[in-house]
PDB file of C-alpha atoms in Angstrom:
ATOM      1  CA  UNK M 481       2.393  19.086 -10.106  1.00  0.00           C
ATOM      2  CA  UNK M 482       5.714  20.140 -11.796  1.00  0.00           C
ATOM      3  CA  UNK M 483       8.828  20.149  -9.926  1.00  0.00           C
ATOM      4  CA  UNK M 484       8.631  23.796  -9.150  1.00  0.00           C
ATOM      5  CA  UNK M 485       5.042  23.472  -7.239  1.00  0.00           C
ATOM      6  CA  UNK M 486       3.378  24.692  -9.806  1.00  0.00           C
ATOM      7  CA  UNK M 487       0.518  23.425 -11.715  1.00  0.00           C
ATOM      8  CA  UNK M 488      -0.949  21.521  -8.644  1.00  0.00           C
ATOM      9  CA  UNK M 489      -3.837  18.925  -9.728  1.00  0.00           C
ATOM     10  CA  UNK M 490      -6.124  17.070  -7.218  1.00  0.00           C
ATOM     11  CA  UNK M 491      -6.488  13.762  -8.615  1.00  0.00           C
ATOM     12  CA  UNK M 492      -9.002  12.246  -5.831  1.00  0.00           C
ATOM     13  CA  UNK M 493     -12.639  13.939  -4.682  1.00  0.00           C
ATOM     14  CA  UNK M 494     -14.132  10.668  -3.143  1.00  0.00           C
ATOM     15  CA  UNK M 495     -15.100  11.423   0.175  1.00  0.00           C
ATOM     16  CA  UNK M 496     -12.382   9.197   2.264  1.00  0.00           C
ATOM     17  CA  UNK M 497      -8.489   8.405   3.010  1.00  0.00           C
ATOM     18  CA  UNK M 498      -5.864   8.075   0.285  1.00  0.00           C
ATOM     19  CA  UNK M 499      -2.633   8.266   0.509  1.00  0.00           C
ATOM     20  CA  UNK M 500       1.040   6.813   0.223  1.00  0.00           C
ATOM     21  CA  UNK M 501       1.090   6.750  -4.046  1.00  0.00           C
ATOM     22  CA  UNK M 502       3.604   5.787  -6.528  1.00  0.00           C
ATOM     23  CA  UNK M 503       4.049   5.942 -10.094  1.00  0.00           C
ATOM     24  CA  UNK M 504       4.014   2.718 -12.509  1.00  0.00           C
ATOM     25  CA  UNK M 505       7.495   2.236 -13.655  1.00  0.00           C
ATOM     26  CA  UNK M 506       6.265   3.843 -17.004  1.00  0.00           C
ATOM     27  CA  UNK M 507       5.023   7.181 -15.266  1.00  0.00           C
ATOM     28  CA  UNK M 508       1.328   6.115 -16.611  1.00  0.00           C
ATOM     29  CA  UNK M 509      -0.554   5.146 -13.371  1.00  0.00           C
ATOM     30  CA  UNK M 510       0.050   5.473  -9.954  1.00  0.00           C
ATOM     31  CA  UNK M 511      -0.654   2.979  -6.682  1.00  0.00           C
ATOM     32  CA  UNK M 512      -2.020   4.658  -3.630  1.00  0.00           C
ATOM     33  CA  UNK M 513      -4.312   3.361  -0.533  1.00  0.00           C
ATOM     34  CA  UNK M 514      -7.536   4.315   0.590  1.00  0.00           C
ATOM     35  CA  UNK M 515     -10.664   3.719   2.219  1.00  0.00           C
ATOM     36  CA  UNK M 516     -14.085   5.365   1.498  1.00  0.00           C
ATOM     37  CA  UNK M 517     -16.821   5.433   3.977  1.00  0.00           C
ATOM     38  CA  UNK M 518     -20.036   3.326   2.708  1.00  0.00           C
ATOM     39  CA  UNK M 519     -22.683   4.407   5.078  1.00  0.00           C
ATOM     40  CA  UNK M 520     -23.698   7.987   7.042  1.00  0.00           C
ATOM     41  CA  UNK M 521     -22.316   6.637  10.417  1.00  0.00           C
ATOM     42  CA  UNK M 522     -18.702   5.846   8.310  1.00  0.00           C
ATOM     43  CA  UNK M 523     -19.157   9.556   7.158  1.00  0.00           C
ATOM     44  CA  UNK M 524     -20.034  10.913   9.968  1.00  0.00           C
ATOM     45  CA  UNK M 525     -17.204   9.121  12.252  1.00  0.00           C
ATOM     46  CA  UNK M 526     -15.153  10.042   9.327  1.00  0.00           C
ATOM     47  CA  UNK M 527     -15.626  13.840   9.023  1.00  0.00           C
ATOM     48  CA  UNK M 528     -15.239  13.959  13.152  1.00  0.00           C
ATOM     49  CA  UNK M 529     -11.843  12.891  12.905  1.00  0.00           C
ATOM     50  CA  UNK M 530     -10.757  14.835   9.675  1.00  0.00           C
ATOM     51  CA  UNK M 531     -11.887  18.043  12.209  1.00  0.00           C
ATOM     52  CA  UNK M 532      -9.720  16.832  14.457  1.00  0.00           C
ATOM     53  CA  UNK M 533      -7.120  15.853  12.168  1.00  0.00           C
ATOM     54  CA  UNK M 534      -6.596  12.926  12.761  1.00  0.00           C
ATOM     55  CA  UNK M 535      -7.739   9.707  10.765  1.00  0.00           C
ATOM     56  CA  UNK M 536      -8.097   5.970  11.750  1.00  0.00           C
ATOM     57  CA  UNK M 537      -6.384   3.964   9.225  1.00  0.00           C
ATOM     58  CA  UNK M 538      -7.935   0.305  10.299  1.00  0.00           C
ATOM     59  CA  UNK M 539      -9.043  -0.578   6.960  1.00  0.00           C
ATOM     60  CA  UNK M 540      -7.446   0.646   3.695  1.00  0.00           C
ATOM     61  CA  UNK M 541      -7.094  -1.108   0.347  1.00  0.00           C
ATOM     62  CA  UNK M 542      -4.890  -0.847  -2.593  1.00  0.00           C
ATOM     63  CA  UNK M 543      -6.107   1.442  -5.478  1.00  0.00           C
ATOM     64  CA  UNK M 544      -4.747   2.360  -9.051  1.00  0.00           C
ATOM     65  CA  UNK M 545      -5.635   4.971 -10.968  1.00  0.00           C
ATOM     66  CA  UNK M 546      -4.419   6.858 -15.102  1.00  0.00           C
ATOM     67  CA  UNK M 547      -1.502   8.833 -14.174  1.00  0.00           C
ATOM     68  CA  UNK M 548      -3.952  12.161 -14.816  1.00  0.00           C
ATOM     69  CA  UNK M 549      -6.348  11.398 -11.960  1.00  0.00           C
ATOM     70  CA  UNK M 550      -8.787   8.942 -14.503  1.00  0.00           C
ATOM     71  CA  UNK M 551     -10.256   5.259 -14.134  1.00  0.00           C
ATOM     72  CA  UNK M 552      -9.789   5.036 -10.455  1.00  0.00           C
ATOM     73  CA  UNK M 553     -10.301   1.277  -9.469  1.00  0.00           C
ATOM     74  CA  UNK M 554     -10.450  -0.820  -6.423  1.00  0.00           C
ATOM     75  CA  UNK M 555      -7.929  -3.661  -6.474  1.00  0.00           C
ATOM     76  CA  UNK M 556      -8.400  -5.207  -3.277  1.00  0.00           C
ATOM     77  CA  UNK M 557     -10.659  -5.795  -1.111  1.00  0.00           C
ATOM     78  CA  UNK M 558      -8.942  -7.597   1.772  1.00  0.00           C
ATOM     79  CA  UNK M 559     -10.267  -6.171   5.193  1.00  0.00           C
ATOM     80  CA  UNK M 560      -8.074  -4.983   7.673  1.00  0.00           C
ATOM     81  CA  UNK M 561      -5.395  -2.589   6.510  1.00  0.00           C
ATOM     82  CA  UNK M 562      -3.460  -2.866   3.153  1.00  0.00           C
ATOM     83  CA  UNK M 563      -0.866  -0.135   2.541  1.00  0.00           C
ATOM     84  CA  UNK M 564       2.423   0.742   1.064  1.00  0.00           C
ATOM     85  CA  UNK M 565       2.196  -0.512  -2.170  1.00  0.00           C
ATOM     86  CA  UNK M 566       4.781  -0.249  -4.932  1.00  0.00           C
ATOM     87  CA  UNK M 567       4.734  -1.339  -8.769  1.00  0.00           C
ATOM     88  CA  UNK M 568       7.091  -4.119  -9.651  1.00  0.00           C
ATOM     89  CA  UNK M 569       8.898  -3.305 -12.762  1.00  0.00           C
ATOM     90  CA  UNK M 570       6.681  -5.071 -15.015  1.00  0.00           C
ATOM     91  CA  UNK M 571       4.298  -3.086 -14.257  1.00  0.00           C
ATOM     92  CA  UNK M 572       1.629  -4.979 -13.732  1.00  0.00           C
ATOM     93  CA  UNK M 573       2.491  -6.337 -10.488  1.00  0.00           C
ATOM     94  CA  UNK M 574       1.718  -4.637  -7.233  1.00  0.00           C
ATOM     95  CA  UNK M 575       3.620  -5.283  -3.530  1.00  0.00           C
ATOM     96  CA  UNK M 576       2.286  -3.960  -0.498  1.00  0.00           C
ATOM     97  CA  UNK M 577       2.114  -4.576   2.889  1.00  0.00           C
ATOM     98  CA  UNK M 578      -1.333  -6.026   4.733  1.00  0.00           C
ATOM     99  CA  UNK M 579      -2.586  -7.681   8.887  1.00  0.00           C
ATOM    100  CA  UNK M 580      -6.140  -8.815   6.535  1.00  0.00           C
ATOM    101  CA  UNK M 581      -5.454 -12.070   8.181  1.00  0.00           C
ATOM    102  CA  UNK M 582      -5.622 -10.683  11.117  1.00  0.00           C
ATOM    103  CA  UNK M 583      -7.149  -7.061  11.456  1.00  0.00           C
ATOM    104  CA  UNK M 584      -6.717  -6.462  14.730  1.00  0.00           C
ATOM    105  CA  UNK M 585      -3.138  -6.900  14.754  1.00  0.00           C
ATOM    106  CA  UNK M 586       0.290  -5.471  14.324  1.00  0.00           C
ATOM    107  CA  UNK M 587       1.475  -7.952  12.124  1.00  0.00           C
ATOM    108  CA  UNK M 588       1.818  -7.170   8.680  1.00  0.00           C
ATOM    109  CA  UNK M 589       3.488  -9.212   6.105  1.00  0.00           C
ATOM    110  CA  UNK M 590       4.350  -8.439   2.171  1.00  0.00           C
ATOM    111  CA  UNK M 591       1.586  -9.407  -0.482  1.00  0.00           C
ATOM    112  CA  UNK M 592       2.134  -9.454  -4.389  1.00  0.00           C
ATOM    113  CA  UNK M 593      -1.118  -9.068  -6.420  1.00  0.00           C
ATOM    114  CA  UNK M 594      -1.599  -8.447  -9.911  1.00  0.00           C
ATOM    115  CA  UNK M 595      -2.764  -4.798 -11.458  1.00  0.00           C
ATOM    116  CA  UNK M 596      -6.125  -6.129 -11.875  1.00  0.00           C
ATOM    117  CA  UNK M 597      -6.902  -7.989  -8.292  1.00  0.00           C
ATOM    118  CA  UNK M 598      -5.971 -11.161  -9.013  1.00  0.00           C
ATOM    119  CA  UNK M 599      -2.714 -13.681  -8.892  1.00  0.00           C
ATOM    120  CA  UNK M 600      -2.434 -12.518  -4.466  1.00  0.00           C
ATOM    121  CA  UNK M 601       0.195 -14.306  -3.132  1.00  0.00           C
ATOM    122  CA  UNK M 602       2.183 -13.750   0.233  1.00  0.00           C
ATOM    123  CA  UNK M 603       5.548 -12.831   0.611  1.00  0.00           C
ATOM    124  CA  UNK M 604       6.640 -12.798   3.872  1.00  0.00           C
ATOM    125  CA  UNK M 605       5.338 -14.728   6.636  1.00  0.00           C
ATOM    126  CA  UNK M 606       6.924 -13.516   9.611  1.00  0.00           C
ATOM    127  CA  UNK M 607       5.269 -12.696  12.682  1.00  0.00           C
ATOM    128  CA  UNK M 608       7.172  -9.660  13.275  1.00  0.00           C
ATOM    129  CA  UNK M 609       6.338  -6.226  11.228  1.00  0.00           C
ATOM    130  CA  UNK M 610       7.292  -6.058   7.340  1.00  0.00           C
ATOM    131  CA  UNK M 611       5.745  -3.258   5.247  1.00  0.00           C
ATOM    132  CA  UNK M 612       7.071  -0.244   3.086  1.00  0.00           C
ATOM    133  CA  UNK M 613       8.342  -2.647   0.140  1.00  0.00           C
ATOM    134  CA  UNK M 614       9.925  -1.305  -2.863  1.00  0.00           C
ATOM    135  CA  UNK M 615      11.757  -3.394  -5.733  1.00  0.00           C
ATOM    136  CA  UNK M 616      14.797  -1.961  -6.936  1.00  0.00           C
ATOM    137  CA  UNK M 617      14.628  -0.447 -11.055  1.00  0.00           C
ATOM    138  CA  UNK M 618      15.776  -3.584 -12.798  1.00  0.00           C
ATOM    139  CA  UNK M 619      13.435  -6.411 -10.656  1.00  0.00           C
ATOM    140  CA  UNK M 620      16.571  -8.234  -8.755  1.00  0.00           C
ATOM    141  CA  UNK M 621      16.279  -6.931  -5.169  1.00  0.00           C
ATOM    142  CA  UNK M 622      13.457  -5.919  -2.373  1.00  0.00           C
ATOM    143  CA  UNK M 623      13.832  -3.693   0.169  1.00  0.00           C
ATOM    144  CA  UNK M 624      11.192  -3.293   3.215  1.00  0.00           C
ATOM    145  CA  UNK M 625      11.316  -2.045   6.540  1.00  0.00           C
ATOM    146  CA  UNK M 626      10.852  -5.079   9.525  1.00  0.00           C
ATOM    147  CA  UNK M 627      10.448  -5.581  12.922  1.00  0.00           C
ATOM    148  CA  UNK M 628      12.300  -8.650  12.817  1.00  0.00           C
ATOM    149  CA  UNK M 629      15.147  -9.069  14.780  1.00  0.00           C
ATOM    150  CA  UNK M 630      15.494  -6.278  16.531  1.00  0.00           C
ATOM    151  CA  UNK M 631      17.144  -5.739  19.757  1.00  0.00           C
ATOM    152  CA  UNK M 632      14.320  -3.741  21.214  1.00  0.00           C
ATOM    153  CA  UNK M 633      10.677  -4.271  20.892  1.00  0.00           C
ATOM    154  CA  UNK M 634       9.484  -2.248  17.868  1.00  0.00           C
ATOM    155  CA  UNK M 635      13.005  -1.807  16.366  1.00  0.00           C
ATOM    156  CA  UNK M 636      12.499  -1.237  12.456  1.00  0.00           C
ATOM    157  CA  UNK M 637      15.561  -2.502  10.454  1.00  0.00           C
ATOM    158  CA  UNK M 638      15.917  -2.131   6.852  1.00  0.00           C
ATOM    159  CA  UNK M 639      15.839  -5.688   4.975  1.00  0.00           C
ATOM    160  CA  UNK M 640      17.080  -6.034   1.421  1.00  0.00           C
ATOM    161  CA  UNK M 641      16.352  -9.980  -0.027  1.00  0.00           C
ATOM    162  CA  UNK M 642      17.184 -10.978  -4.260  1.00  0.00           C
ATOM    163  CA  UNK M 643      14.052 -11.332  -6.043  1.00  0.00           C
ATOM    164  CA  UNK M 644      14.104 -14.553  -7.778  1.00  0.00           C
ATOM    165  CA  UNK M 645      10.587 -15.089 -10.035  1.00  0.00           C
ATOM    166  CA  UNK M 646       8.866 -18.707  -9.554  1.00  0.00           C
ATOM    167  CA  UNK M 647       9.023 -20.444 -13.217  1.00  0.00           C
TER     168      UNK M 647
END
C-alpha cells in the first residue's frame, strides 16, 4: 500500500499463515514465513484456531515472492519453525532464525541460505534464543535479539556482531 493507507493490495490467498515480510534491498521481492495446511485435518485444525484467533506457529518456512504479490516460492523446507528472515544486501542471501534441529524446542539459532534454497549454513550455535536478525545497509554488522546472557531466565538482549564473509 502507499504510505498514506491507500491503495491496499493482498499479495497472499493460499489458505495458511504468513507473516513477518521484508523487502529485498532493491524493493523487488520480499521475504516472509508461512505454513500452508496439506491435508483436511491441517485445514480443519487450522480454520478452528483462525475462529478463535489464534494460530499455532510450530512449523513455518521461509518464502519469497515478486515485490507485486507474483512467483511465490518455497525456499525451505526445514521442519520445525523457521521465521524472521531478512535479505542480506546482496540480495540473494536470506538470514533467519530456525529450532528445525530440534522442533520441539525453544532454541533457535541464525541460518543463512541462499534466495533459491540452497548454500544453508548456521550462524549461531548457541543454546540460548537468537532470532529477529537483520544486517545493517552496507553488509558489515548483524543485529539479533538473544537469550544469551541474561540475568533472568528469558531475558532478550540486543546483540550486534561484524559480518566478516568466508573467502
Amino acid at each position: 500500500m502507499s504510505v498514506d493507507g491507500s491503495h491496499l493490495k493482498r499479495l497472499t490467498t493460499t489458505l495458511g499463515y504468513d507473516g513477518g515480510p521484508f523487502f529485498s534491498p532493491a524493493g523487488k521481492q520480499i521475504v516472509y514465513r508461512a505454513w500452508h495446511p496439506q491435508t483436511a485435518a491441517d485445514s480443519s485444525d487450522y480454520r478452528s484456531l483462525i475462529a478463535q484467533n489464534l494460530v499455532r506457529p510450530v512449523r513455518m518456512d521461509i518464502w519469497v515472492m515478486d515485490a507485486d504479490g507474483s512467483h511465490q516460492r518455497q525456499v525451505t523446507n526445514l521442519g520445525g519453525a523457521s521465521f524472521a528472515p531478512y535479505f542480506h544486501p546482496d540480495g540473494k542471501r536470506i538470514i533467519f532464525a530456525s529450532n528445525h534441529k530440534n522442533p520441539r524446542s525453544r532454541n533457535f539459532d541464525l541460518y543463512l541460505v541462499n534466495a533459491d534454497g540452497s548454500g544453508l549454513e548456521q550462524i549461531t550455535t548457541n543454546v540460548e534464543f537468537d532470532a529477529f536478525p537483520m544486517f545493517s545497509p552496507d553488509g558489515q554488522h548483524l543485529v539479533w535479539a538473544s537469550n544469551r546472557h541474561g540475568k533472568v531466565q528469558g531475558e532478550t538482549n540486543t546483540f550486534i556482531a561484524d559480518w566478516v564473509e568466508n573467502p
